[in-house]
Structures are given as structure tokens and as C-alpha cells.
Amino acid sequence: MINLCAQRQSTTCQGSQIQIPLNLRMAKLSVILLMCLLAGLSDGQAESNKVEAITDQTDEGLAEIDDNQNFKQRQETAILTSNTTATQESCESRIYMMWKELGALTERLEATMRALDETNRKLEASENQLAQLSNTVTEMSTVDRGQPRVAFSAALPLHGTIGPTSALYPLVYQHIVSNIGNAYSTITGYFTAPVPGVYYFSFTSFWWGGRGSSFGSLYRNGHQVVSWYGNSDTHATSGSNSAILQLQAGDKINVRLSSDRVISDNGNKYSTFSGFLLFPTF
């Protein structure tokens, strides 16, 4: 009995011994599992903290990067602004100089335009004067072509002296120098106006000198106009005169020697009678 109990107790003890280790093992396993769970949670938390730390660092890095980029952008903006300001100031300076030069050019251009206007006015005045002169020449040319050309010059055809006479003596200048228009007659000694107009006449006289005197006159239609006179006992004398007369067509002009007077000439043609038409008056 004792052995059997002892055996049972031994068996029970052994069973207890076997059972206790299993419980311990289970407890240890639970502890281990709990520790693993806690360790897992701790590791998860740590990983989470690491992730958060990394995230924070990343955010800080990104923020720093953003700050750096913003700083660089601000620097670039400042540089661009500075460059833009400098460029703007340079452009404004150039624009100012260009406007200044343009103003000077404008002033010179205005002065040139004023000078050109003055030159144009002078040219217009000259053109007007030239046109008037051309019209005058044309009119004169037309009148001249439409009217006879009248001019003559003649001298006494003698080698000696005429006079003294007892009355007025019409002088006949027969030695013709020119007789354009044939208005002077070498037969009568008269010039007959072919057209109404203004005429110029002149005459000269010569006398060898000595006893007596030389005196004569220009006559228009028998009326005395102008005269000459010369007197010397020791040497030769000469005289002359001229007149501008407005004549009608048919008026007659000649030179007459006064009574008791003398006039001389020779091949040198000292005593002459001349005249020509200045312009017609119709």
C-alpha cells in the first residue's frame, strides 16, 4: 500500500512535475508573445516616430529647400529688378539723348524749311519779275515787228562854207550814213514821221572861224525848237543840240541856217543831222 501510494504520489508528483513545466512554458510563451506584441507595438511606434521624424525632416528639408529656392528667386528677382532698373535707366538715358537729338534735328529742319520758304519766295518774286520782263520784251518785240524801224544819219556834202544868206536856209544833208525806213529825204532835207511816236533828233555844226558867226535851229513843221550858235575871230567853232519830240504821222523835221549866218564842212563830216524812233504812241 505504502509503495502503491508512494508510487501514486510519485506518479502524481511526476505528473505535477510534468504539468508545471507546461504551464510555465505557456506562461513564458504568453509573456514572450506579449513581449513580442509590445515590442511590435513599440517597434511600430518607433517606426511611426521614425516616419514622422523623417516626414518632419523631409518637411523641414522641403521647407528649407523652398526657403532656399525663395531666397534664390528673391535674389534672382532682385538681380533682375536691378538689371531691369539699370536697363530702364540706360534706356531712359538713351531715349532722352535721342529726344534731345531729335529736337535739335527738328530745329535745324525748321530753320532749313524757313530758309527754303524764303528762297522760294525770292524765286517766285524773281520768276514774276522775269515773267513781267518776258512779257514786256514780247510786247516790245510784237510792237517792233508790227511797226516800221526808223533811224537815219546824214552829213553836209560840201568842202567849204554855206552863207551868209539873206533868209532862212534849209540845210540838205545829202551824204547819207544810214536811212532805215527811208523817212529822211536827201532831196528836201526833211524827215517825215512815218508813224505817231516819240522821236529823238540831234544835229551838229562847224565853222572855220573868222569874221561872222554860225547859228541855226531844228524846226518842226516850220516852228523853231532848239538851236546852236558859234562865234570866233581866231579859230574854228562848233555847236550841237538835241531834242526828243512826240510827233504825229506826217510831221516834218529839218534844220535851217539863220540869215546872215554861216556853216562849214569837209570830208570829215563835222555838220550832221540824225534821228530815230524811240517808240510808237498808237
PDB file of C-alpha atoms in Angstrom:
ATOM      1  CA  MET A   1       0.000   0.000   0.000  1.00  0.00           C
ATOM      2  CA  ILE A   2       2.716   2.227   1.008  1.00  0.00           C
ATOM      3  CA  ASN A   3       4.538   1.547  -2.189  1.00  0.00           C
ATOM      4  CA  LEU A   4       1.411   1.983  -4.160  1.00  0.00           C
ATOM      5  CA  CYS A   5       0.756   5.357  -2.599  1.00  0.00           C
ATOM      6  CA  ALA A   6       4.256   6.208  -2.866  1.00  0.00           C
ATOM      7  CA  GLN A   7       4.086   5.205  -6.462  1.00  0.00           C
ATOM      8  CA  ARG A   8       0.895   7.161  -6.964  1.00  0.00           C
ATOM      9  CA  GLN A   9       2.386  10.122  -5.266  1.00  0.00           C
ATOM     10  CA  SER A  10       5.406   9.714  -7.348  1.00  0.00           C
ATOM     11  CA  THR A  11       3.274   9.481 -10.384  1.00  0.00           C
ATOM     12  CA  THR A  12       1.248  12.422  -9.274  1.00  0.00           C
ATOM     13  CA  CYS A  13       4.315  14.285  -8.475  1.00  0.00           C
ATOM     14  CA  GLN A  14       5.687  13.390 -11.773  1.00  0.00           C
ATOM     15  CA  GLY A  15       2.501  14.455 -13.344  1.00  0.00           C
ATOM     16  CA  SER A  16       2.689  17.617 -11.418  1.00  0.00           C
ATOM     17  CA  GLN A  17       6.196  17.945 -12.379  1.00  0.00           C
ATOM     18  CA  ILE A  18       5.154  17.472 -15.971  1.00  0.00           C
ATOM     19  CA  GLN A  19       2.172  19.769 -15.692  1.00  0.00           C
ATOM     20  CA  ILE A  20       4.030  22.613 -14.053  1.00  0.00           C
ATOM     21  CA  PRO A  21       6.577  22.933 -16.752  1.00  0.00           C
ATOM     22  CA  LEU A  22       3.838  23.064 -19.360  1.00  0.00           C
ATOM     23  CA  ASN A  23       2.134  25.878 -17.541  1.00  0.00           C
ATOM     24  CA  LEU A  24       5.382  27.673 -17.196  1.00  0.00           C
ATOM     25  CA  ARG A  25       6.048  27.191 -20.805  1.00  0.00           C
ATOM     26  CA  MET A  26       2.640  28.503 -21.704  1.00  0.00           C
ATOM     27  CA  ALA A  27       3.154  31.430 -19.388  1.00  0.00           C
ATOM     28  CA  LYS A  28       6.550  32.046 -20.857  1.00  0.00           C
ATOM     29  CA  LEU A  29       5.088  31.744 -24.308  1.00  0.00           C
ATOM     30  CA  SER A  30       2.365  34.204 -23.387  1.00  0.00           C
ATOM     31  CA  VAL A  31       4.920  36.524 -21.924  1.00  0.00           C
ATOM     32  CA  ILE A  32       7.028  36.133 -24.986  1.00  0.00           C
ATOM     33  CA  LEU A  33       4.037  36.742 -27.241  1.00  0.00           C
ATOM     34  CA  LEU A  34       3.070  39.724 -25.117  1.00  0.00           C
ATOM     35  CA  MET A  35       6.580  40.996 -25.229  1.00  0.00           C
ATOM     36  CA  CYS A  36       6.663  40.459 -28.966  1.00  0.00           C
ATOM     37  CA  LEU A  37       3.368  42.212 -29.264  1.00  0.00           C
ATOM     38  CA  LEU A  38       4.623  45.015 -27.087  1.00  0.00           C
ATOM     39  CA  ALA A  39       7.876  45.002 -28.968  1.00  0.00           C
ATOM     40  CA  GLY A  40       5.941  45.056 -32.209  1.00  0.00           C
ATOM     41  CA  LEU A  41       3.843  47.896 -30.938  1.00  0.00           C
ATOM     42  CA  SER A  42       6.970  49.608 -29.701  1.00  0.00           C
ATOM     43  CA  ASP A  43       8.688  48.981 -32.979  1.00  0.00           C
ATOM     44  CA  GLY A  44       5.615  50.207 -34.836  1.00  0.00           C
ATOM     45  CA  GLN A  45       5.533  53.276 -32.677  1.00  0.00           C
ATOM     46  CA  ALA A  46       9.253  53.741 -33.216  1.00  0.00           C
ATOM     47  CA  GLU A  47       8.819  53.218 -36.915  1.00  0.00           C
ATOM     48  CA  SER A  48       5.913  55.617 -36.797  1.00  0.00           C
ATOM     49  CA  ASN A  49       8.055  58.071 -34.892  1.00  0.00           C
ATOM     50  CA  LYS A  50      10.852  57.496 -37.376  1.00  0.00           C
ATOM     51  CA  VAL A  51       8.430  58.050 -40.224  1.00  0.00           C
ATOM     52  CA  GLU A  52       7.128  61.123 -38.502  1.00  0.00           C
ATOM     53  CA  ALA A  53      10.687  62.267 -37.853  1.00  0.00           C
ATOM     54  CA  ILE A  54      11.620  61.546 -41.431  1.00  0.00           C
ATOM     55  CA  THR A  55       8.461  63.283 -42.556  1.00  0.00           C
ATOM     56  CA  ASP A  56       9.275  66.223 -40.328  1.00  0.00           C
ATOM     57  CA  GLN A  57      12.836  66.237 -41.610  1.00  0.00           C
ATOM     58  CA  THR A  58      11.504  65.925 -45.126  1.00  0.00           C
ATOM     59  CA  ASP A  59       9.105  68.758 -44.482  1.00  0.00           C
ATOM     60  CA  GLU A  60      11.889  70.759 -42.907  1.00  0.00           C
ATOM     61  CA  GLY A  61      14.130  69.875 -45.834  1.00  0.00           C
ATOM     62  CA  LEU A  62      11.425  70.801 -48.265  1.00  0.00           C
ATOM     63  CA  ALA A  63      10.762  73.971 -46.318  1.00  0.00           C
ATOM     64  CA  GLU A  64      14.484  74.681 -46.321  1.00  0.00           C
ATOM     65  CA  ILE A  65      14.608  73.881 -49.989  1.00  0.00           C
ATOM     66  CA  ASP A  66      11.611  76.150 -50.524  1.00  0.00           C
ATOM     67  CA  ASP A  67      13.287  78.816 -48.444  1.00  0.00           C
ATOM     68  CA  ASN A  68      16.468  78.391 -50.485  1.00  0.00           C
ATOM     69  CA  GLN A  69      14.518  78.458 -53.686  1.00  0.00           C
ATOM     70  CA  ASN A  70      12.582  81.502 -52.476  1.00  0.00           C
ATOM     71  CA  PHE A  71      15.839  83.146 -51.468  1.00  0.00           C
ATOM     72  CA  LYS A  72      17.358  82.350 -54.824  1.00  0.00           C
ATOM     73  CA  GLN A  73      14.202  83.552 -56.535  1.00  0.00           C
ATOM     74  CA  ARG A  74      14.321  86.722 -54.447  1.00  0.00           C
ATOM     75  CA  GLN A  75      17.980  87.125 -55.337  1.00  0.00           C
ATOM     76  CA  GLU A  76      17.225  86.491 -58.973  1.00  0.00           C
ATOM     77  CA  THR A  77      14.250  88.835 -58.739  1.00  0.00           C
ATOM     78  CA  ALA A  78      16.459  91.438 -57.070  1.00  0.00           C
ATOM     79  CA  ILE A  79      19.127  90.934 -59.732  1.00  0.00           C
ATOM     80  CA  LEU A  80      16.528  91.071 -62.473  1.00  0.00           C
ATOM     81  CA  THR A  81      14.989  94.121 -60.842  1.00  0.00           C
ATOM     82  CA  SER A  82      18.411  95.706 -60.548  1.00  0.00           C
ATOM     83  CA  ASN A  83      19.245  94.799 -64.121  1.00  0.00           C
ATOM     84  CA  THR A  84      15.820  95.967 -65.224  1.00  0.00           C
ATOM     85  CA  THR A  85      16.274  99.222 -63.320  1.00  0.00           C
ATOM     86  CA  ALA A  86      19.740  99.701 -64.790  1.00  0.00           C
ATOM     87  CA  THR A  87      18.460  98.781 -68.240  1.00  0.00           C
ATOM     88  CA  GLN A  88      15.484 101.092 -67.771  1.00  0.00           C
ATOM     89  CA  GLU A  89      17.769 103.908 -66.655  1.00  0.00           C
ATOM     90  CA  SER A  90      20.066 103.243 -69.608  1.00  0.00           C
ATOM     91  CA  CYS A  91      17.088 103.160 -71.968  1.00  0.00           C
ATOM     92  CA  GLU A  92      15.686 106.327 -70.447  1.00  0.00           C
ATOM     93  CA  SER A  93      19.077 107.983 -70.851  1.00  0.00           C
ATOM     94  CA  ARG A  94      19.284 106.872 -74.460  1.00  0.00           C
ATOM     95  CA  ILE A  95      15.695 107.917 -75.094  1.00  0.00           C
ATOM     96  CA  TYR A  96      16.444 111.311 -73.557  1.00  0.00           C
ATOM     97  CA  MET A  97      19.516 111.709 -75.764  1.00  0.00           C
ATOM     98  CA  MET A  98      17.506 110.592 -78.795  1.00  0.00           C
ATOM     99  CA  TRP A  99      14.742 113.076 -77.975  1.00  0.00           C
ATOM    100  CA  LYS A 100      17.364 115.770 -77.492  1.00  0.00           C
ATOM    101  CA  GLU A 101      18.992 114.978 -80.822  1.00  0.00           C
ATOM    102  CA  LEU A 102      15.556 114.768 -82.414  1.00  0.00           C
ATOM    103  CA  GLY A 103      14.715 118.193 -81.013  1.00  0.00           C
ATOM    104  CA  ALA A 104      17.954 119.611 -82.414  1.00  0.00           C
ATOM    105  CA  LEU A 105      17.238 117.990 -85.767  1.00  0.00           C
ATOM    106  CA  THR A 106      13.720 119.387 -85.668  1.00  0.00           C
ATOM    107  CA  GLU A 107      15.028 122.879 -85.008  1.00  0.00           C
ATOM    108  CA  ARG A 108      17.540 122.566 -87.851  1.00  0.00           C
ATOM    109  CA  LEU A 109      14.829 121.201 -90.102  1.00  0.00           C
ATOM    110  CA  GLU A 110      12.520 124.090 -89.214  1.00  0.00           C
ATOM    111  CA  ALA A 111      15.345 126.569 -89.896  1.00  0.00           C
ATOM    112  CA  THR A 112      16.019 124.842 -93.210  1.00  0.00           C
ATOM    113  CA  MET A 113      12.317 124.948 -94.061  1.00  0.00           C
ATOM    114  CA  ARG A 114      12.193 128.663 -93.233  1.00  0.00           C
ATOM    115  CA  ALA A 115      15.256 129.251 -95.408  1.00  0.00           C
ATOM    116  CA  LEU A 116      13.647 127.218 -98.194  1.00  0.00           C
ATOM    117  CA  ASP A 117      10.416 129.198 -97.834  1.00  0.00           C
ATOM    118  CA  GLU A 118      12.378 132.439 -98.058  1.00  0.00           C
ATOM    119  CA  THR A 119      14.276 131.104-101.068  1.00  0.00           C
ATOM    120  CA  ASN A 120      11.006 130.016-102.659  1.00  0.00           C
ATOM    121  CA  ARG A 121       9.537 133.469-102.085  1.00  0.00           C
ATOM    122  CA  LYS A 122      12.601 135.061-103.650  1.00  0.00           C
ATOM    123  CA  LEU A 123      12.428 132.618-106.545  1.00  0.00           C
ATOM    124  CA  GLU A 124       8.743 133.358-107.005  1.00  0.00           C
ATOM    125  CA  ALA A 125       9.479 137.086-106.976  1.00  0.00           C
ATOM    126  CA  SER A 126      12.300 136.559-109.468  1.00  0.00           C
ATOM    127  CA  GLU A 127      10.040 134.405-111.622  1.00  0.00           C
ATOM    128  CA  ASN A 128       7.353 137.081-111.519  1.00  0.00           C
ATOM    129  CA  GLN A 129       9.878 139.748-112.477  1.00  0.00           C
ATOM    130  CA  LEU A 130      11.244 137.519-115.212  1.00  0.00           C
ATOM    131  CA  ALA A 131       7.723 136.837-116.457  1.00  0.00           C
ATOM    132  CA  GLN A 132       6.951 140.565-116.497  1.00  0.00           C
ATOM    133  CA  LEU A 133      10.224 141.263-118.295  1.00  0.00           C
ATOM    134  CA  SER A 134       9.479 138.485-120.751  1.00  0.00           C
ATOM    135  CA  ASN A 135       6.001 139.913-121.342  1.00  0.00           C
ATOM    136  CA  THR A 136       7.494 143.368-121.839  1.00  0.00           C
ATOM    137  CA  VAL A 137      10.072 142.037-124.273  1.00  0.00           C
ATOM    138  CA  THR A 138       7.366 140.086-126.061  1.00  0.00           C
ATOM    139  CA  GLU A 139       5.169 143.154-126.282  1.00  0.00           C
ATOM    140  CA  MET A 140       8.057 145.272-127.471  1.00  0.00           C
ATOM    141  CA  SER A 141       9.030 142.591-129.941  1.00  0.00           C
ATOM    142  CA  THR A 142       5.458 142.361-131.160  1.00  0.00           C
ATOM    143  CA  VAL A 143       5.194 146.119-131.451  1.00  0.00           C
ATOM    144  CA  ASP A 144       8.609 146.272-133.057  1.00  0.00           C
ATOM    145  CA  ARG A 145       7.639 143.630-135.587  1.00  0.00           C
ATOM    146  CA  GLY A 146       4.378 145.416-136.251  1.00  0.00           C
ATOM    147  CA  GLN A 147       5.902 148.894-136.641  1.00  0.00           C
ATOM    148  CA  PRO A 148       8.485 150.270-139.037  1.00  0.00           C
ATOM    149  CA  ARG A 149      12.039 150.692-137.850  1.00  0.00           C
ATOM    150  CA  VAL A 150      13.047 154.305-138.278  1.00  0.00           C
ATOM    151  CA  ALA A 151      16.573 155.742-137.966  1.00  0.00           C
ATOM    152  CA  PHE A 152      18.766 157.992-140.080  1.00  0.00           C
ATOM    153  CA  SER A 153      22.011 159.957-140.041  1.00  0.00           C
ATOM    154  CA  ALA A 154      23.368 162.300-142.719  1.00  0.00           C
ATOM    155  CA  ALA A 155      26.105 164.943-143.231  1.00  0.00           C
ATOM    156  CA  LEU A 156      26.556 168.034-145.403  1.00  0.00           C
ATOM    157  CA  PRO A 157      28.098 167.111-148.759  1.00  0.00           C
ATOM    158  CA  LEU A 158      30.428 170.067-149.200  1.00  0.00           C
ATOM    159  CA  HIS A 159      34.012 171.151-148.887  1.00  0.00           C
ATOM    160  CA  GLY A 160      33.599 174.776-147.905  1.00  0.00           C
ATOM    161  CA  THR A 161      31.117 177.195-146.315  1.00  0.00           C
ATOM    162  CA  ILE A 162      27.445 177.988-146.808  1.00  0.00           C
ATOM    163  CA  GLY A 163      26.381 181.636-146.165  1.00  0.00           C
ATOM    164  CA  PRO A 164      25.930 184.237-145.148  1.00  0.00           C
ATOM    165  CA  THR A 165      22.382 184.111-146.514  1.00  0.00           C
ATOM    166  CA  SER A 166      19.707 186.748-146.691  1.00  0.00           C
ATOM    167  CA  ALA A 167      16.965 184.456-145.274  1.00  0.00           C
ATOM    168  CA  LEU A 168      16.432 181.156-143.515  1.00  0.00           C
ATOM    169  CA  TYR A 169      18.174 178.490-145.476  1.00  0.00           C
ATOM    170  CA  PRO A 170      17.013 174.838-145.227  1.00  0.00           C
ATOM    171  CA  LEU A 171      20.044 172.616-144.992  1.00  0.00           C
ATOM    172  CA  VAL A 172      20.024 169.458-147.071  1.00  0.00           C
ATOM    173  CA  TYR A 173      22.280 166.729-145.662  1.00  0.00           C
ATOM    174  CA  GLN A 174      22.929 164.672-148.765  1.00  0.00           C
ATOM    175  CA  HIS A 175      25.743 162.477-147.559  1.00  0.00           C
ATOM    176  CA  ILE A 176      23.774 159.515-146.069  1.00  0.00           C
ATOM    177  CA  VAL A 177      25.315 157.494-143.264  1.00  0.00           C
ATOM    178  CA  SER A 178      22.128 155.459-142.646  1.00  0.00           C
ATOM    179  CA  ASN A 179      18.457 155.841-143.562  1.00  0.00           C
ATOM    180  CA  ILE A 180      16.482 152.925-142.133  1.00  0.00           C
ATOM    181  CA  GLY A 181      12.845 153.232-143.097  1.00  0.00           C
ATOM    182  CA  ASN A 182      13.649 155.920-145.694  1.00  0.00           C
ATOM    183  CA  ALA A 183      11.922 158.600-143.599  1.00  0.00           C
ATOM    184  CA  TYR A 184      14.640 161.170-144.415  1.00  0.00           C
ATOM    185  CA  SER A 185      14.770 162.806-147.851  1.00  0.00           C
ATOM    186  CA  THR A 186      18.135 163.718-149.386  1.00  0.00           C
ATOM    187  CA  ILE A 187      16.273 165.969-151.843  1.00  0.00           C
ATOM    188  CA  THR A 188      14.356 168.240-149.449  1.00  0.00           C
ATOM    189  CA  GLY A 189      16.389 167.659-146.258  1.00  0.00           C
ATOM    190  CA  TYR A 190      13.155 166.876-144.361  1.00  0.00           C
ATOM    191  CA  PHE A 191      12.468 163.964-142.049  1.00  0.00           C
ATOM    192  CA  THR A 192       8.809 162.918-142.243  1.00  0.00           C
ATOM    193  CA  ALA A 193       7.415 160.869-139.287  1.00  0.00           C
ATOM    194  CA  PRO A 194       6.002 157.619-140.694  1.00  0.00           C
ATOM    195  CA  VAL A 195       4.032 156.732-137.530  1.00  0.00           C
ATOM    196  CA  PRO A 196       2.945 158.623-134.437  1.00  0.00           C
ATOM    197  CA  GLY A 197       5.510 158.213-131.727  1.00  0.00           C
ATOM    198  CA  VAL A 198       8.353 159.663-129.729  1.00  0.00           C
ATOM    199  CA  TYR A 199      11.484 160.523-131.715  1.00  0.00           C
ATOM    200  CA  TYR A 200      14.978 161.618-130.872  1.00  0.00           C
ATOM    201  CA  PHE A 201      16.864 164.171-133.013  1.00  0.00           C
ATOM    202  CA  SER A 202      20.330 165.682-132.846  1.00  0.00           C
ATOM    203  CA  PHE A 203      22.445 167.957-135.022  1.00  0.00           C
ATOM    204  CA  THR A 204      25.956 169.384-135.084  1.00  0.00           C
ATOM    205  CA  SER A 205      27.555 172.400-136.770  1.00  0.00           C
ATOM    206  CA  PHE A 206      31.047 173.545-137.651  1.00  0.00           C
ATOM    207  CA  TRP A 207      32.618 176.840-138.811  1.00  0.00           C
ATOM    208  CA  TRP A 208      36.230 177.601-139.660  1.00  0.00           C
ATOM    209  CA  GLY A 209      36.102 180.862-137.766  1.00  0.00           C
ATOM    210  CA  GLY A 210      36.857 184.465-138.629  1.00  0.00           C
ATOM    211  CA  ARG A 211      34.524 187.265-139.464  1.00  0.00           C
ATOM    212  CA  GLY A 212      30.861 186.332-138.829  1.00  0.00           C
ATOM    213  CA  SER A 213      29.058 183.663-136.728  1.00  0.00           C
ATOM    214  CA  SER A 214      27.292 180.316-137.069  1.00  0.00           C
ATOM    215  CA  PHE A 215      23.694 179.966-135.985  1.00  0.00           C
ATOM    216  CA  GLY A 216      20.869 177.567-136.886  1.00  0.00           C
ATOM    217  CA  SER A 217      17.855 175.710-135.463  1.00  0.00           C
ATOM    218  CA  LEU A 218      15.848 172.498-135.550  1.00  0.00           C
ATOM    219  CA  TYR A 219      12.328 173.030-136.896  1.00  0.00           C
ATOM    220  CA  ARG A 220       9.150 171.003-136.553  1.00  0.00           C
ATOM    221  CA  ASN A 221       6.508 171.791-139.135  1.00  0.00           C
ATOM    222  CA  GLY A 222       8.142 175.192-139.657  1.00  0.00           C
ATOM    223  CA  HIS A 223       8.405 176.014-135.954  1.00  0.00           C
ATOM    224  CA  GLN A 224      11.743 176.521-134.244  1.00  0.00           C
ATOM    225  CA  VAL A 225      12.502 174.009-131.496  1.00  0.00           C
ATOM    226  CA  VAL A 226      16.203 174.103-130.440  1.00  0.00           C
ATOM    227  CA  SER A 227      19.281 175.908-131.823  1.00  0.00           C
ATOM    228  CA  TRP A 228      23.083 176.076-131.948  1.00  0.00           C
ATOM    229  CA  TYR A 229      25.444 179.074-132.015  1.00  0.00           C
ATOM    230  CA  GLY A 230      29.189 179.587-132.558  1.00  0.00           C
ATOM    231  CA  ASN A 231      31.398 182.694-132.954  1.00  0.00           C
ATOM    232  CA  SER A 232      35.192 183.186-133.068  1.00  0.00           C
ATOM    233  CA  ASP A 233      37.508 185.531-134.961  1.00  0.00           C
ATOM    234  CA  THR A 234      40.652 183.482-134.405  1.00  0.00           C
ATOM    235  CA  HIS A 235      39.811 179.791-134.515  1.00  0.00           C
ATOM    236  CA  ALA A 236      37.171 177.292-135.609  1.00  0.00           C
ATOM    237  CA  THR A 237      33.963 176.797-133.618  1.00  0.00           C
ATOM    238  CA  SER A 238      31.369 174.063-133.393  1.00  0.00           C
ATOM    239  CA  GLY A 239      27.968 173.619-131.822  1.00  0.00           C
ATOM    240  CA  SER A 240      25.362 170.941-131.278  1.00  0.00           C
ATOM    241  CA  ASN A 241      21.941 170.311-129.769  1.00  0.00           C
ATOM    242  CA  SER A 242      19.310 167.589-129.480  1.00  0.00           C
ATOM    243  CA  ALA A 243      15.615 167.119-128.721  1.00  0.00           C
ATOM    244  CA  ILE A 244      13.049 164.425-128.041  1.00  0.00           C
ATOM    245  CA  LEU A 245       9.775 165.135-129.803  1.00  0.00           C
ATOM    246  CA  GLN A 246       6.410 163.477-129.813  1.00  0.00           C
ATOM    247  CA  LEU A 247       5.224 163.521-133.418  1.00  0.00           C
ATOM    248  CA  GLN A 248       2.169 162.593-135.349  1.00  0.00           C
ATOM    249  CA  ALA A 249       2.393 160.696-138.595  1.00  0.00           C
ATOM    250  CA  GLY A 250       3.340 163.174-141.361  1.00  0.00           C
ATOM    251  CA  ASP A 251       5.051 165.727-139.111  1.00  0.00           C
ATOM    252  CA  LYS A 252       8.188 167.192-140.742  1.00  0.00           C
ATOM    253  CA  ILE A 253      11.517 167.932-139.124  1.00  0.00           C
ATOM    254  CA  ASN A 254      14.503 169.773-140.686  1.00  0.00           C
ATOM    255  CA  VAL A 255      17.474 172.024-139.834  1.00  0.00           C
ATOM    256  CA  ARG A 256      17.682 175.614-141.055  1.00  0.00           C
ATOM    257  CA  LEU A 257      20.540 178.082-141.170  1.00  0.00           C
ATOM    258  CA  SER A 258      19.580 181.556-139.952  1.00  0.00           C
ATOM    259  CA  SER A 259      20.043 184.585-142.184  1.00  0.00           C
ATOM    260  CA  ASP A 260      23.492 186.193-142.228  1.00  0.00           C
ATOM    261  CA  ARG A 261      24.995 183.075-140.654  1.00  0.00           C
ATOM    262  CA  VAL A 262      27.490 180.527-141.951  1.00  0.00           C
ATOM    263  CA  ILE A 263      28.200 176.763-141.641  1.00  0.00           C
ATOM    264  CA  SER A 264      31.166 174.781-142.941  1.00  0.00           C
ATOM    265  CA  ASP A 265      32.236 171.186-143.547  1.00  0.00           C
ATOM    266  CA  ASN A 266      34.680 168.981-145.422  1.00  0.00           C
ATOM    267  CA  GLY A 267      35.372 165.287-145.813  1.00  0.00           C
ATOM    268  CA  ASN A 268      35.465 164.860-142.039  1.00  0.00           C
ATOM    269  CA  LYS A 269      31.664 165.406-141.879  1.00  0.00           C
ATOM    270  CA  TYR A 270      31.504 167.814-138.941  1.00  0.00           C
ATOM    271  CA  SER A 271      27.960 169.065-139.631  1.00  0.00           C
ATOM    272  CA  THR A 272      25.390 166.272-139.257  1.00  0.00           C
ATOM    273  CA  PHE A 273      21.675 165.662-138.743  1.00  0.00           C
ATOM    274  CA  SER A 274      20.397 162.425-137.112  1.00  0.00           C
ATOM    275  CA  GLY A 275      17.232 160.959-135.624  1.00  0.00           C
ATOM    276  CA  PHE A 276      15.338 157.737-134.793  1.00  0.00           C
ATOM    277  CA  LEU A 277      12.048 156.433-133.462  1.00  0.00           C
ATOM    278  CA  LEU A 278      12.092 155.696-129.741  1.00  0.00           C
ATOM    279  CA  PHE A 279       8.660 154.057-129.578  1.00  0.00           C
ATOM    280  CA  PRO A 280       5.274 154.445-131.253  1.00  0.00           C
ATOM    281  CA  THR A 281       2.313 156.011-129.413  1.00  0.00           C
ATOM    282  CA  PHE A 282      -0.793 154.489-131.001  1.00  0.00           C
TER     283      PHE A 282
END
